[in-house]
GROMACS .gro file of C-alpha atoms in nm:
model
  206
    1THR     CA    1  -0.939  -9.092  12.016
    2LYS     CA    2  -0.919  -9.459  12.094
    3PRO     CA    3  -1.115  -9.638  12.214
    4PHE     CA    4  -1.409  -9.490  12.021
    5ASP     CA    5  -1.779  -9.563  12.003
    6VAL     CA    6  -1.869  -9.705  11.661
    7ARG     CA    7  -2.221  -9.557  11.672
    8GLU     CA    8  -2.087  -9.209  11.747
    9LEU     CA    9  -1.828  -9.241  11.471
   10ARG     CA   10  -2.097  -9.346  11.222
   11ALA     CA   11  -2.322  -9.055  11.326
   12ARG     CA   12  -2.039  -8.803  11.286
   13ILE     CA   13  -1.944  -8.937  10.942
   14ASN     CA   14  -2.308  -8.925  10.828
   15ARG     CA   15  -2.333  -8.561  10.940
   16ILE     CA   16  -2.017  -8.473  10.746
   17LEU     CA   17  -2.145  -8.646  10.433
   18LYS     CA   18  -2.481  -8.473  10.460
   19ARG     CA   19  -2.315  -8.132  10.504
   20LYS     CA   20  -2.083  -8.201  10.210
   21SER     CA   21  -2.378  -8.295   9.989
   22ALA     CA   22  -2.557  -7.973  10.083
   23ASP     CA   23  -2.245  -7.766  10.010
   24THR     CA   24  -2.206  -7.910   9.659
   25ALA     CA   25  -2.569  -7.819   9.582
   26LEU     CA   26  -2.496  -7.450   9.644
   27ASN     CA   27  -2.405  -7.216   9.362
   28PRO     CA   28  -2.028  -7.151   9.399
   29LEU     CA   29  -2.063  -6.778   9.330
   30THR     CA   30  -2.366  -6.678   9.537
   31ARG     CA   31  -2.378  -6.974   9.780
   32LEU     CA   32  -2.751  -6.997   9.714
   33PRO     CA   33  -2.926  -7.333   9.664
   34GLY     CA   34  -2.938  -7.456   9.304
   35SER     CA   35  -3.203  -7.620   9.086
   36PRO     CA   36  -3.239  -7.948   9.283
   37ALA     CA   37  -3.307  -7.758   9.606
   38ILE     CA   38  -3.553  -7.526   9.430
   39GLU     CA   39  -3.751  -7.822   9.297
   40GLU     CA   40  -3.741  -7.987   9.640
   41ASP     CA   41  -3.884  -7.676   9.808
   42VAL     CA   42  -4.166  -7.643   9.554
   43THR     CA   43  -4.246  -8.016   9.571
   44ARG     CA   44  -4.263  -8.001   9.951
   45ARG     CA   45  -4.502  -7.704   9.945
   46ILE     CA   46  -4.725  -7.882   9.693
   47ALA     CA   47  -4.725  -8.203   9.900
   48ASP     CA   48  -4.811  -8.004  10.214
   49ASP     CA   49  -5.089  -7.822  10.025
   50GLU     CA   50  -4.920  -7.496  10.121
   51PRO     CA   51  -5.012  -7.184   9.918
   52PHE     CA   52  -4.707  -7.020   9.763
   53ALA     CA   53  -4.592  -6.788   9.487
   54PHE     CA   54  -4.311  -6.889   9.252
   55CYS     CA   55  -4.116  -6.592   9.117
   56TYR     CA   56  -3.865  -6.630   8.831
   57VAL     CA   57  -3.606  -6.352   8.829
   58ASP     CA   58  -3.396  -6.266   8.525
   59ALA     CA   59  -3.151  -5.980   8.458
   60ASP     CA   60  -3.208  -5.802   8.126
   61ASN     CA   61  -2.902  -5.708   7.916
   62PHE     CA   62  -2.666  -5.891   8.151
   63LYS     CA   63  -2.469  -6.059   7.869
   64ALA     CA   64  -2.401  -5.722   7.707
   65TYR     CA   65  -2.278  -5.589   8.043
   66ASN     CA   66  -2.048  -5.891   8.079
   67ASP     CA   67  -1.909  -5.838   7.729
   68VAL     CA   68  -1.827  -5.472   7.793
   69TYR     CA   69  -1.723  -5.470   8.159
   70GLY     CA   70  -1.584  -5.822   8.197
   71TYR     CA   71  -1.675  -6.130   8.398
   72ALA     CA   72  -1.538  -6.000   8.729
   73LYS     CA   73  -1.777  -5.702   8.722
   74GLY     CA   74  -2.055  -5.931   8.602
   75ASP     CA   75  -1.998  -6.157   8.902
   76GLU     CA   76  -2.029  -5.854   9.130
   77VAL     CA   77  -2.370  -5.780   8.981
   78ILE     CA   78  -2.485  -6.141   9.026
   79LYS     CA   79  -2.377  -6.144   9.391
   80ARG     CA   80  -2.553  -5.811   9.447
   81ILE     CA   81  -2.877  -5.949   9.298
   82ALA     CA   82  -2.852  -6.255   9.524
   83LEU     CA   83  -2.808  -6.032   9.829
   84LEU     CA   84  -3.092  -5.804   9.720
   85LEU     CA   85  -3.338  -6.093   9.679
   86SER     CA   86  -3.248  -6.242  10.017
   87GLU     CA   87  -3.265  -5.909  10.200
   88LYS     CA   88  -3.600  -5.799  10.058
   89ALA     CA   89  -3.759  -6.143  10.095
   90LYS     CA   90  -3.652  -6.164  10.458
   91ALA     CA   91  -3.769  -5.810  10.532
   92VAL     CA   92  -4.117  -5.868  10.385
   93ALA     CA   93  -4.183  -6.241  10.424
   94GLY     CA   94  -3.998  -6.309  10.749
   95HIS     CA   95  -3.894  -6.675  10.754
   96ASP     CA   96  -4.146  -6.791  10.492
   97TYR     CA   97  -3.931  -6.753  10.182
   98PHE     CA   98  -3.678  -6.937   9.968
   99VAL     CA   99  -3.420  -6.787   9.732
  100GLY     CA  100  -3.239  -7.008   9.480
  101HIS     CA  101  -2.988  -6.951   9.201
  102VAL     CA  102  -3.067  -7.143   8.885
  103GLY     CA  103  -2.742  -7.026   8.726
  104GLY     CA  104  -2.605  -6.727   8.536
  105ASP     CA  105  -2.842  -6.433   8.587
  106ASP     CA  106  -3.148  -6.649   8.664
  107PHE     CA  107  -3.289  -6.675   9.017
  108VAL     CA  108  -3.601  -6.808   9.186
  109LEU     CA  109  -3.779  -6.651   9.482
  110ILE     CA  110  -4.056  -6.841   9.663
  111SER     CA  111  -4.279  -6.681   9.924
  112SER     CA  112  -4.639  -6.668  10.037
  113PRO     CA  113  -4.883  -6.539   9.771
  114GLU     CA  114  -4.962  -6.239   9.992
  115ALA     CA  115  -4.599  -6.129  10.021
  116SER     CA  116  -4.489  -6.194   9.662
  117GLU     CA  117  -4.585  -5.865   9.499
  118THR     CA  118  -4.457  -5.656   9.789
  119VAL     CA  119  -4.122  -5.835   9.771
  120ALA     CA  120  -4.111  -5.799   9.392
  121ARG     CA  121  -4.186  -5.427   9.409
  122ALA     CA  122  -3.914  -5.373   9.670
  123VAL     CA  123  -3.663  -5.571   9.462
  124THR     CA  124  -3.731  -5.388   9.136
  125GLU     CA  125  -3.724  -5.043   9.296
  126GLU     CA  126  -3.400  -5.107   9.483
  127PHE     CA  127  -3.231  -5.267   9.180
  128ASP     CA  128  -3.313  -4.969   8.957
  129ARG     CA  129  -3.174  -4.740   9.226
  130PHE     CA  130  -2.831  -4.903   9.261
  131ILE     CA  131  -2.757  -5.065   8.923
  132PRO     CA  132  -2.632  -4.743   8.756
  133GLU     CA  133  -2.346  -4.748   9.007
  134PHE     CA  134  -2.207  -5.053   8.826
  135TYR     CA  135  -2.157  -4.847   8.506
  136ASN     CA  136  -1.898  -4.578   8.435
  137GLU     CA  137  -2.004  -4.215   8.424
  138VAL     CA  138  -2.025  -4.196   8.044
  139ASP     CA  139  -2.252  -4.499   8.015
  140ARG     CA  140  -2.466  -4.383   8.308
  141LYS     CA  141  -2.529  -4.044   8.146
  142ARG     CA  142  -2.623  -4.181   7.805
  143GLY     CA  143  -2.821  -4.472   7.954
  144PHE     CA  144  -2.683  -4.752   7.740
  145ILE     CA  145  -2.374  -4.944   7.629
  146THR     CA  146  -2.282  -5.049   7.276
  147THR     CA  147  -2.163  -5.399   7.192
  148MET     CA  148  -2.233  -5.700   6.969
  149ASP     CA  149  -2.555  -5.896   7.012
  150ARG     CA  150  -2.596  -6.274   6.977
  151LYS     CA  151  -2.617  -6.233   6.599
  152ASN     CA  152  -2.287  -6.041   6.587
  153LYS     CA  153  -2.460  -5.713   6.508
  154THR     CA  154  -2.367  -5.391   6.689
  155ARG     CA  155  -2.648  -5.273   6.917
  156ASP     CA  156  -2.718  -5.031   7.198
  157PHE     CA  157  -2.820  -5.205   7.521
  158PRO     CA  158  -2.999  -5.008   7.796
  159ILE     CA  159  -2.884  -5.009   8.157
  160MET     CA  160  -2.959  -5.346   8.314
  161SER     CA  161  -3.301  -5.413   8.462
  162LEU     CA  162  -3.478  -5.705   8.624
  163THR     CA  163  -3.778  -5.901   8.502
  164LEU     CA  164  -3.976  -6.084   8.770
  165ALA     CA  165  -4.247  -6.329   8.665
  166ILE     CA  166  -4.475  -6.439   8.950
  167VAL     CA  167  -4.687  -6.753   8.932
  168ALA     CA  168  -4.916  -6.832   9.226
  169PRO     CA  169  -5.041  -7.183   9.144
  170HIS     CA  170  -5.378  -7.289   9.286
  171THR     CA  171  -5.449  -7.607   9.093
  172GLN     CA  172  -5.116  -7.680   8.923
  173ARG     CA  173  -4.942  -7.974   9.094
  174HIS     CA  174  -4.642  -8.026   8.868
  175TYR     CA  175  -4.312  -7.847   8.921
  176ALA     CA  176  -4.218  -7.852   8.552
  177LYS     CA  177  -4.548  -7.688   8.456
  178ILE     CA  178  -4.504  -7.415   8.715
  179VAL     CA  179  -4.156  -7.339   8.579
  180GLU     CA  180  -4.292  -7.341   8.224
  181SER     CA  181  -4.568  -7.095   8.314
  182ALA     CA  182  -4.318  -6.863   8.483
  183ALA     CA  183  -4.086  -6.879   8.180
  184GLU     CA  184  -4.372  -6.789   7.944
  185LEU     CA  185  -4.473  -6.498   8.164
  186LYS     CA  186  -4.112  -6.378   8.177
  187ARG     CA  187  -4.088  -6.376   7.797
  188TYR     CA  188  -4.411  -6.178   7.778
  189ALA     CA  189  -4.281  -5.919   8.027
  190LYS     CA  190  -3.953  -5.881   7.840
  191GLU     CA  191  -4.138  -5.804   7.517
  192LEU     CA  192  -4.351  -5.522   7.660
  193ALA     CA  193  -4.266  -5.226   7.437
  194SER     CA  194  -4.377  -4.966   7.690
  195ARG     CA  195  -4.165  -5.086   7.980
  196ARG     CA  196  -3.892  -4.874   8.134
  197GLY     CA  197  -3.659  -5.020   8.395
  198SER     CA  198  -3.733  -5.327   8.604
  199ILE     CA  199  -4.076  -5.488   8.608
  200PHE     CA  200  -4.274  -5.760   8.780
  201VAL     CA  201  -4.583  -5.931   8.639
  202ARG     CA  202  -4.814  -6.188   8.795
  203ASP     CA  203  -5.018  -6.468   8.638
  204ARG     CA  204  -5.329  -6.564   8.835
  205ARG     CA  205  -5.466  -6.811   8.583
  206ILE     CA  206  -5.330  -7.136   8.727
   0.00000   0.00000   0.00000
């Protein structure tokens, strides 16, 4: 409305631009913050000398599920994982948590070191409880689906599970190294021959 105050106009435009920038950083499917925001949160905690636990979350056998059930059903699973992480983190950690979506079936959950394992346990137990509902009755009863793997060989893939790799850095001050440690721990957890269902593991070395 004319006449207008130039300072007020500038302030309103700056707020709109800031909100727009934040919106584009969100994952379009889950509306969770993406990689830049995840790095920013970790960097802030390091700068503030704030103890934290960095948890990398990955869905096992998700690609096989997508291939058999289609992308629409796969998106439903991804959104359910996002909701699960946010709900359990909030219930256990209160306001001291951060949930981000790296992309695909990869997520990051950041909380206090004390709350991390409790959150992880709650997430894995709840995921294993509800994930069979995303399969048809035949696949639920036999416990697997059959499709082609990445090498174009026919394989049986078990019902989806989650792998959570928790790193609680004490001396590590570099974001990239923290991510690398979590990725290594995740690979180790995925290769455990004795595992059944979802799992979380924690590395206390760094």
